[in-house]
Coordinates of C-alpha atoms in Angstrom, one line a residue:
M1 CA 12.5 -3.9 17.7
K2 CA 16.2 -4.6 17.9
Q3 CA 16.9 -2.3 14.9
L4 CA 15.3 0.6 16.7
L5 CA 17.4 -0.1 19.8
D6 CA 20.4 -0.1 17.5
E7 CA 19.5 3.2 16.0
L8 CA 19.0 4.7 19.5
E9 CA 22.4 3.5 20.5
K10 CA 24.0 4.7 17.2
H11 CA 22.7 8.3 17.7
S12 CA 23.0 8.3 21.5
C13 CA 19.3 9.1 21.9
D14 CA 17.2 8.5 25.0
A15 CA 14.1 7.4 23.1
Y16 CA 12.3 7.2 19.8
V17 CA 9.2 9.4 19.7
A18 CA 6.4 9.6 17.2
Y19 CA 3.4 11.8 17.3
D20 CA 0.7 11.0 14.8
T21 CA -2.6 9.2 14.2
S22 CA -2.9 5.5 13.3
E23 CA -3.4 6.5 9.6
N24 CA 0.4 6.6 9.7
A25 CA 1.4 3.0 9.0
D26 CA 4.5 3.1 11.1
M27 CA 2.4 4.4 14.1
R28 CA -0.2 1.7 13.6
Y29 CA 2.5 -1.0 13.3
A30 CA 4.5 0.1 16.4
S31 CA 1.5 0.9 18.7
G32 CA -1.2 -1.6 17.6
F33 CA -3.7 1.2 18.5
L34 CA -6.3 2.8 16.2
A35 CA -7.1 6.4 16.7
S36 CA -8.0 9.2 14.4
D37 CA -6.6 11.8 16.8
P38 CA -2.8 12.1 17.3
Y39 CA -1.2 10.3 20.1
I40 CA 2.3 9.7 21.3
Y41 CA 4.5 6.6 20.9
V42 CA 7.7 6.4 23.0
F43 CA 10.3 3.6 22.6
S44 CA 13.0 3.9 25.2
R45 CA 16.7 2.8 25.2
E46 CA 15.6 0.2 27.7
G47 CA 13.3 -1.3 25.1
V48 CA 10.0 -0.2 26.7
A49 CA 7.2 1.0 24.4
T50 CA 4.7 3.4 25.9
L51 CA 1.7 5.3 24.5
I52 CA 0.7 8.6 25.9
V53 CA -3.0 9.1 25.2
S54 CA -6.0 11.1 26.3
S55 CA -7.9 9.9 29.4
M56 CA -10.9 9.0 27.2
E57 CA -8.8 6.6 25.2
E58 CA -7.0 5.0 28.2
T59 CA -9.2 1.9 28.6
R60 CA -9.4 1.2 24.9
A61 CA -5.6 1.7 24.4
R62 CA -5.0 -0.9 27.2
Y63 CA -7.3 -3.3 25.4
E64 CA -5.9 -2.9 21.9
S65 CA -2.2 -2.3 22.5
T66 CA 0.6 -4.3 24.0
C67 CA 2.4 -1.0 24.9
S68 CA 2.4 0.5 28.4
I69 CA -0.3 3.2 28.6
V70 CA 0.1 6.6 30.2
T71 CA -2.5 9.4 30.1
R72 CA -1.6 13.0 29.3
I73 CA -2.9 13.9 32.7
S74 CA -0.5 11.5 34.5
A75 CA 2.3 12.7 32.2
G76 CA 1.8 16.2 33.5
L77 CA 0.2 18.0 30.5
P78 CA -2.4 20.0 32.4
E79 CA 0.2 21.7 34.6
L80 CA 2.4 22.4 31.5
L81 CA -0.5 23.9 29.7
K82 CA -0.9 26.4 32.5
E83 CA 2.8 27.3 32.3
Y84 CA 3.2 27.5 28.5
H85 CA -0.3 28.1 27.1
D86 CA 0.8 26.9 23.7
P87 CA -0.6 23.3 23.4
D88 CA 2.2 22.1 21.1
L89 CA 4.9 23.6 23.2
A90 CA 3.4 22.1 26.4
T91 CA 3.2 18.7 24.7
A92 CA 6.8 19.0 23.6
H93 CA 7.9 19.7 27.2
M94 CA 5.7 16.7 28.4
I95 CA 7.6 14.5 25.9
K96 CA 11.0 15.7 27.0
N97 CA 10.1 15.2 30.7
F98 CA 8.9 11.7 30.0
A99 CA 11.3 10.5 27.3
G100 CA 14.5 12.4 27.7
S101 CA 16.4 15.4 26.2
R102 CA 17.8 13.7 23.1
L103 CA 15.2 12.1 20.9
L104 CA 15.0 10.2 17.7
I105 CA 12.0 11.2 15.6
P106 CA 10.5 9.8 12.4
P107 CA 10.8 11.8 9.1
S108 CA 7.0 11.7 8.9
M109 CA 6.5 13.8 12.2
P110 CA 4.4 16.9 11.3
V111 CA 7.0 19.6 10.7
G112 CA 5.3 22.2 12.9
F113 CA 5.4 19.9 15.9
A114 CA 8.9 18.8 15.2
H115 CA 10.0 22.4 15.4
K116 CA 8.3 22.8 18.7
L117 CA 10.0 19.6 20.0
A118 CA 13.4 20.9 18.7
E119 CA 12.9 24.0 20.9
V120 CA 13.0 22.0 24.1
A121 CA 15.1 18.9 23.2
E122 CA 17.7 17.7 20.8
V123 CA 16.1 15.9 17.9
V124 CA 17.7 13.5 15.4
I125 CA 15.8 12.5 12.3
D126 CA 15.5 8.7 11.9
S127 CA 16.1 7.1 8.5
G128 CA 12.8 5.2 8.5
T129 CA 13.7 2.3 10.8
I130 CA 10.1 1.1 11.5
A131 CA 9.3 1.1 7.8
K132 CA 12.3 -1.2 7.3
I133 CA 11.2 -3.4 10.1
R134 CA 7.7 -3.8 8.8
S135 CA 8.8 -4.5 5.2
I136 CA 9.5 -8.1 6.5
K137 CA 6.2 -9.7 7.2
T138 CA 5.4 -12.1 9.9
E139 CA 3.3 -15.2 9.3
D140 CA 0.3 -13.5 10.8
E141 CA 0.7 -10.5 8.5
I142 CA 1.0 -12.8 5.5
T143 CA -2.1 -14.7 6.5
N144 CA -4.0 -11.4 6.8
M145 CA -2.8 -10.3 3.3
R146 CA -3.7 -13.6 1.7
Y147 CA -7.2 -13.2 3.1
V148 CA -7.6 -9.7 1.6
Q149 CA -6.3 -10.9 -1.7
K150 CA -8.9 -13.7 -1.7
M151 CA -11.7 -11.2 -1.1
N152 CA -10.2 -9.0 -3.8
E153 CA -10.6 -11.8 -6.2
V154 CA -14.2 -12.2 -5.2
A155 CA -14.8 -8.6 -6.0
V156 CA -12.9 -8.6 -9.3
R157 CA -14.8 -11.8 -10.3
A158 CA -18.1 -9.9 -9.9
A159 CA -16.7 -7.1 -12.0
V160 CA -15.5 -9.4 -14.8
D161 CA -18.8 -11.2 -14.8
A162 CA -20.6 -8.0 -15.3
V163 CA -18.5 -7.2 -18.4
R164 CA -19.0 -10.8 -19.6
K165 CA -22.8 -10.5 -19.3
S166 CA -23.0 -7.1 -21.0
E167 CA -23.8 -6.7 -24.7
P168 CA -22.7 -3.8 -27.0
D169 CA -25.3 -1.4 -28.4
N170 CA -25.0 0.0 -32.0
R171 CA -22.4 2.5 -30.7
G172 CA -20.2 -0.2 -29.1
I173 CA -21.2 0.9 -25.6
L174 CA -21.5 -2.1 -23.2
M175 CA -25.1 -2.4 -21.9
L176 CA -26.1 -4.4 -18.8
E177 CA -29.7 -4.6 -17.6
D178 CA -30.8 -1.9 -20.1
A179 CA -28.2 0.7 -18.8
P180 CA -24.7 1.6 -19.9
L181 CA -21.9 -0.3 -18.1
T182 CA -19.6 2.4 -16.9
S183 CA -16.4 2.7 -15.0
E184 CA -18.4 4.0 -12.1
R185 CA -20.8 1.0 -12.2
I186 CA -17.9 -1.4 -12.1
R187 CA -16.4 0.4 -9.1
D188 CA -19.7 0.2 -7.4
I189 CA -19.9 -3.6 -8.1
I190 CA -16.4 -4.0 -6.6
H191 CA -17.2 -1.8 -3.6
F192 CA -20.4 -3.7 -2.7
A193 CA -18.7 -7.1 -3.2
L194 CA -16.0 -6.1 -0.7
R195 CA -18.2 -4.7 2.0
P196 CA -19.4 -8.0 3.5
F197 CA -15.8 -8.9 4.2
S198 CA -15.0 -5.5 5.9
C199 CA -12.7 -4.5 3.1
E200 CA -12.7 -1.0 1.7
D201 CA -11.6 -0.1 -1.9
I202 CA -9.7 3.1 -2.4
D203 CA -9.2 4.8 -5.8
T204 CA -10.0 1.6 -7.8
I205 CA -8.9 1.9 -11.4
V206 CA -11.4 0.9 -14.2
S207 CA -10.1 2.5 -17.4
C208 CA -11.1 1.7 -20.9
G209 CA -9.8 2.4 -24.4
E210 CA -7.7 5.5 -24.7
A211 CA -7.8 6.1 -20.9
S212 CA -6.1 2.7 -20.4
S213 CA -3.0 4.2 -22.0
M214 CA -2.5 6.3 -18.8
P215 CA -1.4 3.9 -16.1
H216 CA -3.2 5.6 -13.2
A217 CA -6.2 7.0 -14.9
R218 CA -9.2 6.0 -12.8
G219 CA -11.5 5.8 -15.7
T220 CA -14.9 7.4 -16.2
G221 CA -18.0 6.9 -18.4
P222 CA -19.1 4.1 -20.6
L223 CA -17.1 0.9 -21.3
Y224 CA -16.8 -0.2 -24.9
A225 CA -16.6 -3.5 -26.7
N226 CA -13.4 -4.6 -28.3
Q227 CA -11.4 -2.2 -26.1
P228 CA -8.9 -3.0 -23.3
I229 CA -10.4 -2.5 -19.8
V230 CA -7.8 -2.2 -17.1
M231 CA -9.0 -3.1 -13.6
D232 CA -6.5 -2.3 -10.8
V233 CA -8.1 -3.1 -7.4
F234 CA -6.2 -2.6 -4.1
P235 CA -8.6 -3.1 -1.1
R236 CA -7.6 -2.7 2.5
S237 CA -9.0 -4.7 5.4
E238 CA -10.8 -2.4 7.9
L239 CA -10.0 -4.9 10.7
T240 CA -6.3 -5.4 10.2
G241 CA -5.3 -2.5 8.0
Y242 CA -3.5 -4.7 5.4
F243 CA -3.8 -4.2 1.7
A244 CA -4.0 -6.5 -1.3
D245 CA -3.3 -5.5 -4.9
M246 CA -4.2 -7.0 -8.3
T247 CA -4.6 -5.9 -11.8
R248 CA -6.2 -7.6 -14.8
T249 CA -6.8 -6.4 -18.3
I250 CA -9.9 -7.7 -20.1
S251 CA -11.9 -7.0 -23.3
K252 CA -15.5 -7.7 -24.2
G253 CA -14.9 -9.1 -27.6
A254 CA -11.5 -9.3 -29.4
P255 CA -9.5 -6.0 -29.1
S256 CA -7.0 -4.8 -31.7
D257 CA -4.1 -7.0 -32.8
E258 CA -1.8 -4.5 -31.1
I259 CA -3.5 -5.0 -27.8
I260 CA -3.4 -8.8 -28.2
K261 CA 0.4 -8.7 -28.9
M262 CA 0.9 -6.3 -25.9
Y263 CA -1.0 -8.6 -23.6
D264 CA 1.1 -11.6 -24.6
A265 CA 4.3 -9.6 -24.0
V266 CA 3.1 -8.4 -20.6
Q267 CA 2.0 -11.9 -19.6
K268 CA 5.5 -13.3 -20.5
A269 CA 7.2 -10.4 -18.7
K270 CA 5.4 -11.1 -15.5
E271 CA 6.3 -14.8 -15.8
L272 CA 9.9 -13.8 -16.3
A273 CA 9.9 -11.6 -13.2
A274 CA 8.3 -14.3 -11.1
S275 CA 10.9 -16.8 -12.1
M276 CA 13.7 -14.5 -11.0
I277 CA 12.4 -13.6 -7.5
R278 CA 14.6 -14.9 -4.8
P279 CA 16.4 -13.6 -1.7
G280 CA 19.4 -11.5 -2.5
I281 CA 18.5 -10.5 -6.0
T282 CA 17.9 -6.8 -6.4
G283 CA 14.7 -5.2 -7.5
A284 CA 16.8 -3.3 -10.0
E285 CA 18.0 -6.6 -11.6
V286 CA 14.5 -7.9 -12.0
Y287 CA 13.3 -4.6 -13.4
T288 CA 16.1 -4.4 -15.9
A289 CA 15.5 -7.9 -17.1
V290 CA 11.9 -7.0 -17.8
V291 CA 12.9 -3.8 -19.7
E292 CA 15.3 -5.8 -21.8
F293 CA 12.7 -8.5 -22.5
F294 CA 10.2 -5.8 -23.7
Q295 CA 13.0 -4.4 -25.9
T296 CA 13.4 -7.8 -27.6
Q297 CA 9.7 -7.8 -28.3
G298 CA 9.9 -4.4 -30.0
Y299 CA 8.6 -2.3 -27.1
E300 CA 10.9 0.5 -26.3
T301 CA 10.1 2.9 -23.5
A302 CA 10.1 6.5 -24.7
G303 CA 8.6 9.2 -22.5
S304 CA 5.0 8.4 -21.7
S305 CA 4.9 5.3 -24.0
G306 CA 5.9 1.7 -23.4
F307 CA 6.8 0.4 -20.0
T308 CA 6.7 3.6 -18.0
H309 CA 6.6 2.6 -14.4
S310 CA 8.4 0.4 -11.9
L311 CA 7.9 -3.4 -12.1
G312 CA 6.5 -3.6 -8.6
H313 CA 6.5 -2.5 -4.9
G314 CA 6.1 -3.7 -1.4
V315 CA 2.6 -4.0 0.1
G316 CA 1.5 -4.1 3.7
L317 CA -0.1 -1.4 5.9
E318 CA 0.6 0.9 2.9
I319 CA -0.3 0.1 -0.7
H320 CA 3.2 1.3 -1.7
E321 CA 6.0 0.6 0.7
A322 CA 9.5 -1.0 0.6
P323 CA 10.9 -2.8 -1.3
S324 CA 11.0 -1.4 -4.8
L325 CA 11.4 -3.2 -8.1
S326 CA 12.7 -0.3 -10.0
P327 CA 16.0 1.1 -11.3
S328 CA 17.0 1.9 -7.7
G329 CA 15.5 -1.3 -6.1
G330 CA 17.7 -3.0 -3.5
E331 CA 18.1 -6.6 -2.4
L332 CA 14.9 -8.6 -1.8
K333 CA 14.5 -10.5 1.5
V334 CA 12.5 -13.4 2.7
G335 CA 9.2 -12.2 4.1
Q336 CA 8.8 -9.2 1.9
V337 CA 5.4 -9.0 0.1
I338 CA 5.7 -7.6 -3.3
T339 CA 3.8 -7.0 -6.5
L340 CA 4.8 -7.9 -10.0
E341 CA 3.0 -5.5 -12.4
P342 CA 4.5 -5.0 -15.9
G343 CA 2.5 -2.9 -18.3
L344 CA 2.7 -1.4 -21.8
Y345 CA 0.9 1.9 -22.7
Y346 CA 0.5 3.6 -26.1
Q347 CA -1.7 6.6 -26.9
G348 CA -4.1 5.8 -29.7
I349 CA -3.9 2.0 -28.9
G350 CA -4.5 1.6 -25.2
G351 CA -2.8 0.0 -22.3
V352 CA -2.3 -3.5 -20.8
R353 CA -1.2 -4.3 -17.2
L354 CA -1.2 -7.5 -15.3
E355 CA -0.4 -7.6 -11.6
D356 CA 0.1 -10.4 -9.0
M357 CA 1.1 -10.1 -5.4
G358 CA 3.1 -12.6 -3.3
V359 CA 5.8 -13.1 -0.8
V360 CA 9.5 -13.6 -1.3
T361 CA 10.5 -17.0 0.1
S362 CA 13.7 -19.0 0.4
D363 CA 12.5 -20.9 -2.7
G364 CA 11.4 -17.9 -4.8
F365 CA 8.0 -16.2 -5.3
D366 CA 4.9 -17.5 -3.5
S367 CA 2.0 -15.8 -5.3
F368 CA -1.1 -15.0 -3.3
T369 CA -3.0 -14.4 -6.6
C370 CA -5.1 -17.2 -8.0
F371 CA -7.2 -15.2 -10.5
E372 CA -7.1 -16.3 -14.1
E373 CA -5.5 -14.2 -16.9
K374 CA -7.9 -14.1 -19.8
L375 CA -8.0 -11.1 -22.1
V376 CA -11.2 -11.7 -24.0
V377 CA -14.4 -12.3 -21.9

């Protein structure tokens, strides 16, 4: 955590202090400890990382985390509660007594507690140092994410196979085993395919037809033949906490000529982006190249139509994290895991998106995604 030591030195702070649950990605990354109740992480100017936890969590924290473990009791919280009565104020005093009187705190610290801490100690808001550190993935992290992506492909394969096996009724509604094939059924197929691998799916997108023209519409109701079906699946491993992310657009039967042309343009845009990925190039440069390519193909972005979102984002313990491939995207670095997800969206026609995930290497883009791109199934 050299960067964190540098920040402490830069701001003349005694320690970095975070107070949150492990649902906060920075907290999970720094502590290596999973807890649904808030606990305290302290990183001192001497480079010592400590967790302050409840007594009931002490043994488990020692087992899971490489940090030093201190209980609230041994840190003096019971006596402080008798003096101050307000639990947050007592906890703030406990932190000051343990960590020092000038503290670096993350921007994500709950605002109410941050105010209490500021009553008893000087606080400096960090610029997001841990998020920057964890944007560069270790080999172990990359291995974890490759695994989740492989399981993601198993689940998406089951979903695509269900669409392939379906047949349209006289209304064009896809039927499978004498029942309509719906967005909800496809999400269930994906969910149950992921469960044996201890992966959870969150807000999976399965949108069809007009709904596919809205990039983040989850989709609901029946799926139709000859219409684009956008499947955006981003599961998380319950064991490691790492995400994967992949999008494919398919159609049961040939869709409109407009969708076929859009699919071809999106596919080529993704190939262009992948060819440009290298250390030192900015996310803004890659994004701009894709925008300009779409323009040459006759696809202008205007309001809610066309290419309406960023080209990609970092993935890790969060589904959206640094870096960004957008108009403001900075330099890409070796070890960053990113998505490439160009898309085109037009009301009255539908939408097309394709998304791969991979790591920036010294040689370019190493894709984790091995799933085929086939529009008509």
